[in-house]
PDB file of C-alpha atoms in Angstrom:
ATOM      1  CA  GLN T  22      64.881  91.476  42.913  1.00 74.00           C
ATOM      2  CA  VAL T  23      66.752  88.385  41.803  1.00 72.00           C
ATOM      3  CA  GLN T  24      68.656  88.831  38.565  1.00 86.00           C
ATOM      4  CA  LEU T  25      69.827  86.153  36.212  1.00 94.00           C
ATOM      5  CA  VAL T  26      72.187  87.834  33.766  1.00 94.00           C
ATOM      6  CA  GLU T  27      72.494  86.193  30.371  1.00 95.00           C
ATOM      7  CA  SER T  28      75.062  86.805  27.670  1.00 95.00           C
ATOM      8  CA  GLY T  29      76.424  85.225  24.525  1.00 96.00           C
ATOM      9  CA  GLY T  30      73.558  85.434  22.066  1.00 95.00           C
ATOM     10  CA  GLY T  31      73.902  86.805  18.572  1.00 97.00           C
ATOM     11  CA  LEU T  32      73.894  86.032  14.890  1.00 98.00           C
ATOM     12  CA  VAL T  33      75.634  82.916  13.632  1.00 98.00           C
ATOM     13  CA  GLN T  34      75.695  81.049  10.339  1.00 98.00           C
ATOM     14  CA  PRO T  35      74.186  77.573  10.012  1.00 98.00           C
ATOM     15  CA  GLY T  36      76.632  74.995  11.309  1.00 98.00           C
ATOM     16  CA  GLY T  37      78.246  77.510  13.633  1.00 98.00           C
ATOM     17  CA  SER T  38      78.554  77.605  17.401  1.00 98.00           C
ATOM     18  CA  LEU T  39      77.617  79.889  20.260  1.00 98.00           C
ATOM     19  CA  ARG T  40      78.061  79.695  24.007  1.00 98.00           C
ATOM     20  CA  LEU T  41      75.451  81.235  26.256  1.00 98.00           C
ATOM     21  CA  SER T  42      76.199  82.188  29.839  1.00 98.00           C
ATOM     22  CA  CYS T  43      73.892  82.934  32.741  1.00 98.00           C
ATOM     23  CA  ALA T  44      75.188  84.325  36.020  1.00 97.00           C
ATOM     24  CA  ALA T  45      73.074  83.988  39.138  1.00 95.00           C
ATOM     25  CA  PRO T  46      73.390  85.094  42.748  1.00 94.00           C
ATOM     26  CA  GLY T  47      75.299  82.438  44.651  1.00 92.00           C
ATOM     27  CA  SER T  48      72.505  81.879  47.134  1.00 91.00           C
ATOM     28  CA  ILE T  49      70.190  80.996  44.258  1.00 92.00           C
ATOM     29  CA  PHE T  50      72.662  79.103  42.112  1.00 93.00           C
ATOM     30  CA  LYS T  51      73.790  76.647  44.775  1.00 93.00           C
ATOM     31  CA  LEU T  52      70.262  75.541  45.619  1.00 92.00           C
ATOM     32  CA  SER T  53      68.750  75.470  42.137  1.00 95.00           C
ATOM     33  CA  THR T  54      68.422  73.357  39.080  1.00 97.00           C
ATOM     34  CA  MET T  55      69.589  75.666  36.317  1.00 97.00           C
ATOM     35  CA  GLY T  56      68.193  75.517  32.838  1.00 98.00           C
ATOM     36  CA  TRP T  57      67.778  77.047  29.434  1.00 98.00           C
ATOM     37  CA  TYR T  58      64.493  77.403  27.608  1.00 98.00           C
ATOM     38  CA  ARG T  59      63.751  78.950  24.258  1.00 98.00           C
ATOM     39  CA  GLN T  60      60.833  80.518  22.480  1.00 98.00           C
ATOM     40  CA  ALA T  61      60.604  81.154  18.768  1.00 96.00           C
ATOM     41  CA  PRO T  62      58.079  83.570  17.252  1.00 92.00           C
ATOM     42  CA  GLY T  63      54.626  82.028  17.172  1.00 94.00           C
ATOM     43  CA  LYS T  64      55.706  78.991  19.173  1.00 96.00           C
ATOM     44  CA  GLU T  65      55.467  77.941  22.789  1.00 97.00           C
ATOM     45  CA  ARG T  66      58.440  78.040  25.090  1.00 97.00           C
ATOM     46  CA  GLU T  67      60.313  74.738  25.165  1.00 97.00           C
ATOM     47  CA  LEU T  68      62.963  73.122  27.283  1.00 98.00           C
ATOM     48  CA  VAL T  69      66.493  73.209  25.899  1.00 98.00           C
ATOM     49  CA  ALA T  70      68.448  71.751  28.805  1.00 98.00           C
ATOM     50  CA  THR T  71      68.631  71.605  32.578  1.00 98.00           C
ATOM     51  CA  ILE T  72      71.350  70.704  35.050  1.00 98.00           C
ATOM     52  CA  THR T  73      70.857  69.949  38.731  1.00 96.00           C
ATOM     53  CA  ASN T  74      73.200  71.149  41.450  1.00 90.00           C
ATOM     54  CA  SER T  75      74.655  67.635  41.469  1.00 93.00           C
ATOM     55  CA  GLY T  76      75.367  67.794  37.739  1.00 95.00           C
ATOM     56  CA  ARG T  77      72.589  65.628  36.344  1.00 97.00           C
ATOM     57  CA  THR T  78      71.513  66.884  32.926  1.00 97.00           C
ATOM     58  CA  ASN T  79      68.395  66.699  30.808  1.00 97.00           C
ATOM     59  CA  TYR T  80      67.950  67.847  27.217  1.00 98.00           C
ATOM     60  CA  GLY T  81      65.113  68.585  24.854  1.00 97.00           C
ATOM     61  CA  ASP T  82      64.625  65.944  22.190  1.00 95.00           C
ATOM     62  CA  PHE T  83      65.630  68.313  19.408  1.00 93.00           C
ATOM     63  CA  VAL T  84      69.124  68.819  20.875  1.00 93.00           C
ATOM     64  CA  LYS T  85      70.361  65.419  19.668  1.00 87.00           C
ATOM     65  CA  GLY T  86      73.886  65.820  21.039  1.00 91.00           C
ATOM     66  CA  ARG T  87      74.480  69.279  19.601  1.00 97.00           C
ATOM     67  CA  PHE T  88      74.228  71.262  22.853  1.00 98.00           C
ATOM     68  CA  THR T  89      75.966  70.844  26.200  1.00 98.00           C
ATOM     69  CA  ILE T  90      74.882  72.434  29.468  1.00 98.00           C
ATOM     70  CA  SER T  91      77.382  72.847  32.280  1.00 98.00           C
ATOM     71  CA  ARG T  92      77.778  74.605  35.603  1.00 97.00           C
ATOM     72  CA  GLY T  93      80.658  76.802  36.659  1.00 95.00           C
ATOM     73  CA  ASN T  94      80.186  76.500  40.396  1.00 91.00           C
ATOM     74  CA  ALA T  95      83.027  78.842  41.296  1.00 93.00           C
ATOM     75  CA  GLU T  96      81.494  81.637  39.265  1.00 95.00           C
ATOM     76  CA  ASN T  97      77.824  80.782  39.875  1.00 96.00           C
ATOM     77  CA  THR T  98      77.269  80.545  36.152  1.00 97.00           C
ATOM     78  CA  VAL T  99      75.512  78.079  33.889  1.00 98.00           C
ATOM     79  CA  TYR T 100      76.662  77.648  30.323  1.00 98.00           C
ATOM     80  CA  LEU T 101      75.052  76.346  27.166  1.00 98.00           C
ATOM     81  CA  GLN T 102      77.461  75.366  24.425  1.00 98.00           C
ATOM     82  CA  MET T 103      75.569  75.123  21.150  1.00 98.00           C
ATOM     83  CA  ASN T 104      77.193  73.492  18.140  1.00 98.00           C
ATOM     84  CA  SER T 105      75.939  72.621  14.663  1.00 98.00           C
ATOM     85  CA  LEU T 106      73.331  75.336  14.874  1.00 98.00           C
ATOM     86  CA  LYS T 107      70.410  75.271  12.478  1.00 97.00           C
ATOM     87  CA  PRO T 108      68.048  78.023  11.319  1.00 97.00           C
ATOM     88  CA  GLU T 109      65.299  76.381  13.358  1.00 96.00           C
ATOM     89  CA  ASP T 110      67.347  77.044  16.503  1.00 97.00           C
ATOM     90  CA  THR T 111      66.558  80.737  16.085  1.00 98.00           C
ATOM     91  CA  ALA T 112      64.754  81.876  19.230  1.00 98.00           C
ATOM     92  CA  VAL T 113      65.006  83.883  22.410  1.00 98.00           C
ATOM     93  CA  TYR T 114      66.908  81.759  24.914  1.00 98.00           C
ATOM     94  CA  SER T 115      66.110  82.327  28.569  1.00 97.00           C
ATOM     95  CA  CYS T 116      67.912  81.178  31.675  1.00 97.00           C
ATOM     96  CA  ASN T 117      65.940  79.622  34.508  1.00 97.00           C
ATOM     97  CA  ALA T 118      66.727  78.798  38.119  1.00 97.00           C
ATOM     98  CA  LYS T 119      64.319  76.513  39.942  1.00 96.00           C
ATOM     99  CA  GLY T 120      64.604  75.275  43.501  1.00 92.00           C
ATOM    100  CA  VAL T 121      63.104  75.233  46.964  1.00 87.00           C
ATOM    101  CA  ILE T 122      63.575  78.976  47.241  1.00 85.00           C
ATOM    102  CA  GLY T 123      61.650  79.777  44.112  1.00 92.00           C
ATOM    103  CA  THR T 124      61.736  80.023  40.335  1.00 95.00           C
ATOM    104  CA  TYR T 125      63.570  82.810  38.539  1.00 96.00           C
ATOM    105  CA  TRP T 126      64.031  83.849  34.923  1.00 96.00           C
ATOM    106  CA  GLY T 127      66.540  85.882  33.010  1.00 96.00           C
ATOM    107  CA  GLN T 128      65.575  88.543  30.506  1.00 94.00           C
ATOM    108  CA  GLY T 129      66.394  86.374  27.504  1.00 95.00           C
ATOM    109  CA  THR T 130      69.010  86.584  24.797  1.00 96.00           C
ATOM    110  CA  GLN T 131      68.353  86.398  21.070  1.00 98.00           C
ATOM    111  CA  VAL T 132      69.994  83.672  19.024  1.00 98.00           C
ATOM    112  CA  THR T 133      69.648  83.997  15.270  1.00 98.00           C
ATOM    113  CA  VAL T 134      70.948  81.336  12.912  1.00 98.00           C
ATOM    114  CA  SER T 135      71.021  82.613   9.364  1.00 97.00           C
ATOM    115  CA  SER T 136      73.275  82.849   6.358  1.00 95.00           C
TER     116      SER T 136
END
Protein backbone atom coordinates (compact mmCIF):
# COMPACT_ATOMS: atom_id res chain seq x y z
CA GLN A 1 0.00 0.00 0.00
CA VAL A 2 1.42 3.34 -1.06
CA GLN A 3 1.83 5.80 1.78
CA LEU A 4 2.09 9.54 1.55
CA VAL A 5 3.16 10.75 4.98
CA GLU A 6 2.16 14.28 5.87
CA SER A 7 3.38 16.44 8.72
CA GLY A 8 3.43 20.05 9.84
CA GLY A 9 -0.19 20.84 10.58
CA GLY A 10 -1.36 22.45 13.78
CA LEU A 11 -2.82 25.52 15.40
CA VAL A 12 -1.57 28.94 14.36
CA GLN A 13 -2.75 32.49 14.95
CA PRO A 14 -4.08 34.63 12.10
CA GLY A 15 -1.19 36.11 10.17
CA GLY A 16 1.10 33.25 11.15
CA SER A 17 2.90 30.65 9.07
CA LEU A 18 3.08 26.89 8.78
CA ARG A 19 5.01 24.54 6.54
CA LEU A 20 3.45 21.25 5.54
CA SER A 21 5.54 18.32 4.35
CA CYS A 22 4.56 15.19 2.47
CA ALA A 23 7.00 12.33 1.95
CA ALA A 24 6.35 9.82 -0.81
CA PRO A 25 8.04 6.66 -2.04
CA GLY A 26 10.69 7.63 -4.56
CA SER A 27 9.17 5.53 -7.31
CA ILE A 28 5.94 7.49 -6.96
CA PHE A 29 7.43 10.91 -6.33
CA LYS A 30 9.67 11.00 -9.40
CA LEU A 31 6.84 10.20 -11.80
CA SER A 32 4.06 12.26 -10.24
CA THR A 33 2.63 15.71 -10.10
CA MET A 34 2.46 16.40 -6.38
CA GLY A 35 -0.21 18.54 -4.84
CA TRP A 36 -2.05 19.77 -1.81
CA TYR A 37 -5.80 19.92 -1.46
CA ARG A 38 -7.92 21.01 1.45
CA GLN A 39 -11.38 20.41 2.78
CA ALA A 40 -13.13 22.50 5.39
CA PRO A 41 -16.17 21.26 7.32
CA GLY A 42 -19.28 21.42 5.16
CA LYS A 43 -17.32 22.35 2.04
CA GLU A 44 -16.02 20.47 -0.96
CA ARG A 45 -12.38 19.61 -1.35
CA GLU A 46 -10.47 22.27 -3.27
CA LEU A 47 -7.11 22.59 -4.92
CA VAL A 48 -4.45 24.44 -2.95
CA ALA A 49 -1.41 23.92 -5.16
CA THR A 50 0.29 21.45 -7.46
CA ILE A 51 3.82 21.06 -8.77
CA THR A 52 4.89 18.88 -11.67
CA ASN A 53 8.07 16.82 -11.68
CA SER A 54 9.59 19.54 -13.86
CA GLY A 55 8.72 22.22 -11.30
CA ARG A 56 5.74 23.89 -12.93
CA THR A 57 3.31 25.13 -10.29
CA ASN A 58 -0.39 25.89 -10.13
CA TYR A 59 -2.31 27.49 -7.27
CA GLY A 60 -5.89 27.88 -6.19
CA ASP A 61 -7.27 31.36 -6.71
CA PHE A 62 -7.61 31.98 -2.99
CA VAL A 63 -3.85 31.57 -2.42
CA LYS A 64 -3.03 35.01 -3.84
CA GLY A 65 0.72 34.73 -3.28
CA ARG A 66 0.50 33.58 0.33
CA PHE A 67 1.48 29.94 -0.21
CA THR A 68 4.45 28.36 -1.98
CA ILE A 69 4.69 24.74 -3.08
CA SER A 70 8.09 23.18 -3.68
CA ARG A 71 9.70 19.81 -4.23
CA GLY A 72 12.65 18.38 -2.35
CA ASN A 73 13.74 15.86 -4.94
CA ALA A 74 16.58 14.44 -2.87
CA GLU A 75 14.21 13.57 -0.05
CA ASN A 76 11.15 12.73 -2.17
CA THR A 77 9.15 15.32 -0.30
CA VAL A 78 6.76 18.07 -1.33
CA TYR A 79 6.39 21.14 0.83
CA LEU A 80 3.71 23.77 1.25
CA GLN A 81 4.86 26.98 2.89
CA MET A 82 1.82 28.90 4.08
CA ASN A 83 2.17 32.52 5.16
CA SER A 84 -0.34 35.18 6.19
CA LEU A 85 -2.78 32.52 7.29
CA LYS A 86 -6.41 33.44 7.77
CA PRO A 87 -9.18 31.77 9.78
CA GLU A 88 -10.78 30.71 6.51
CA ASP A 89 -7.67 28.63 5.75
CA THR A 90 -8.75 26.25 8.50
CA ALA A 91 -9.19 22.82 6.93
CA VAL A 92 -7.78 19.34 6.60
CA TYR A 93 -4.92 19.53 4.12
CA SER A 94 -4.20 16.40 2.12
CA CYS A 95 -1.24 15.49 -0.03
CA ASN A 96 -1.81 14.03 -3.48
CA ALA A 97 0.41 12.29 -6.00
CA LYS A 98 -0.93 11.90 -9.52
CA GLY A 99 0.83 10.33 -12.47
CA VAL A 100 0.87 7.55 -15.02
CA ILE A 101 1.21 4.99 -12.26
CA GLY A 102 -1.85 6.11 -10.39
CA THR A 103 -3.31 8.59 -7.94
CA TYR A 104 -2.51 8.47 -4.24
CA TRP A 105 -3.61 10.41 -1.17
CA GLY A 106 -2.20 11.06 2.25
CA GLN A 107 -4.23 10.76 5.42
CA GLY A 108 -4.58 14.51 5.84
CA THR A 109 -3.30 16.96 8.41
CA GLN A 110 -5.40 19.49 10.29
CA VAL A 111 -4.58 23.17 9.99
CA THR A 112 -6.43 25.47 12.36
CA VAL A 113 -6.06 29.23 12.18
CA SER A 114 -7.49 30.86 15.26
CA SER A 115 -6.67 33.40 17.92
